[in-house]
Amino acid sequence: MATFEERFLNKLKELGGADEAVTNNAMRAKLGWKPERYEQTKKSLFEKKLITLAQGAGGKVRLANGAPVAPKALKVFISYAHVDETIMLQLLAHLKPITKLGLVDHWYDGKIKPGEKWAAAIKQKLNEADIVLLLISVDFINSEYCNEVELKDALNRHAEGLTEVIPIIARNCLWHDEAFGEFQALPKNGQAITSWPDRDDALTEVAKAVRARAQDLIGKKVN
């Protein structure tokens, strides 16, 4: 799990590269931290000689030579049937803490910009994904696009060792004999999210499992 200092250093490299100074205002805005957290982390990194301070409006910071940088967040693609958008958005809410830790950066088709070619955008994000989350329901199974494009591409990339595929059972359906049926599904025992007495419990379990898998994959990249 990335520490506050690792997240600070990683964001600083993202914004300024190896030697360009970045304003404190820009850093705070991108990190989304309160001033106290930002200043405390900055002070600690400066004392450890991992960053240097520079002049400019509001002050600037830059990486010191040889400062370690946390690995980049894994790119997560979420494949779902639009009828399951409510569950998908609830899942995103539970994944937000993992995103804030710098472990993952998720994408779904709701992020396609006006005027952007949606098929090309989906193809690009699938090809960039480290993890593909499949939000499974009868509507997903019956969707030609989900199966013939998104699922097919995800399985091909998995076969090449380029991405992880994780089915998440949103609603009860006959899914075990599908092409993704051989993958370990979430939540535990493949119990559909909507069948849990408390949906937050199900989504929390899913988020914990995704976090653990992301940490494992990042650890392998570092080592």
mmCIF file of N, CA and C in Angstrom, residues 23-33:
data_model
loop_
_atom_site.group_PDB
_atom_site.id
_atom_site.type_symbol
_atom_site.label_atom_id
_atom_site.label_comp_id
_atom_site.label_asym_id
_atom_site.label_seq_id
_atom_site.Cartn_x
_atom_site.Cartn_y
_atom_site.Cartn_z
ATOM 1 N N THR A 23 4.431 23.767 -8.468
ATOM 2 C CA THR A 23 3.907 24.626 -7.409
ATOM 3 C C THR A 23 3.195 23.800 -6.345
ATOM 4 N N ASN A 24 3.253 24.297 -5.120
ATOM 5 C CA ASN A 24 2.549 23.633 -4.026
ATOM 6 C C ASN A 24 1.048 23.592 -4.281
ATOM 7 N N ASN A 25 0.529 24.656 -4.880
ATOM 8 C CA ASN A 25 -0.909 24.694 -5.169
ATOM 9 C C ASN A 25 -1.314 23.577 -6.122
ATOM 10 N N ALA A 26 -0.498 23.348 -7.152
ATOM 11 C CA ALA A 26 -0.795 22.281 -8.114
ATOM 12 C C ALA A 26 -0.706 20.911 -7.452
ATOM 13 N N MET A 27 0.292 20.732 -6.606
ATOM 14 C CA MET A 27 0.455 19.452 -5.910
ATOM 15 C C MET A 27 -0.724 19.181 -4.985
ATOM 16 N N ARG A 28 -1.120 20.174 -4.214
ATOM 17 C CA ARG A 28 -2.245 19.990 -3.283
ATOM 18 C C ARG A 28 -3.522 19.664 -4.042
ATOM 19 N N ALA A 29 -3.729 20.355 -5.159
ATOM 20 C CA ALA A 29 -4.950 20.134 -5.945
ATOM 21 C C ALA A 29 -4.994 18.715 -6.500
ATOM 22 N N LYS A 30 -3.871 18.229 -7.006
ATOM 23 C CA LYS A 30 -3.838 16.892 -7.599
ATOM 24 C C LYS A 30 -3.934 15.797 -6.543
ATOM 25 N N LEU A 31 -3.319 16.004 -5.401
ATOM 26 C CA LEU A 31 -3.366 15.004 -4.336
ATOM 27 C C LEU A 31 -4.707 15.014 -3.606
ATOM 28 N N GLY A 32 -5.358 16.185 -3.579
ATOM 29 C CA GLY A 32 -6.641 16.294 -2.891
ATOM 30 C C GLY A 32 -6.520 16.234 -1.381
ATOM 31 N N TRP A 33 -5.377 16.659 -0.860
ATOM 32 C CA TRP A 33 -5.129 16.603 0.582
ATOM 33 C C TRP A 33 -5.484 17.924 1.255
#
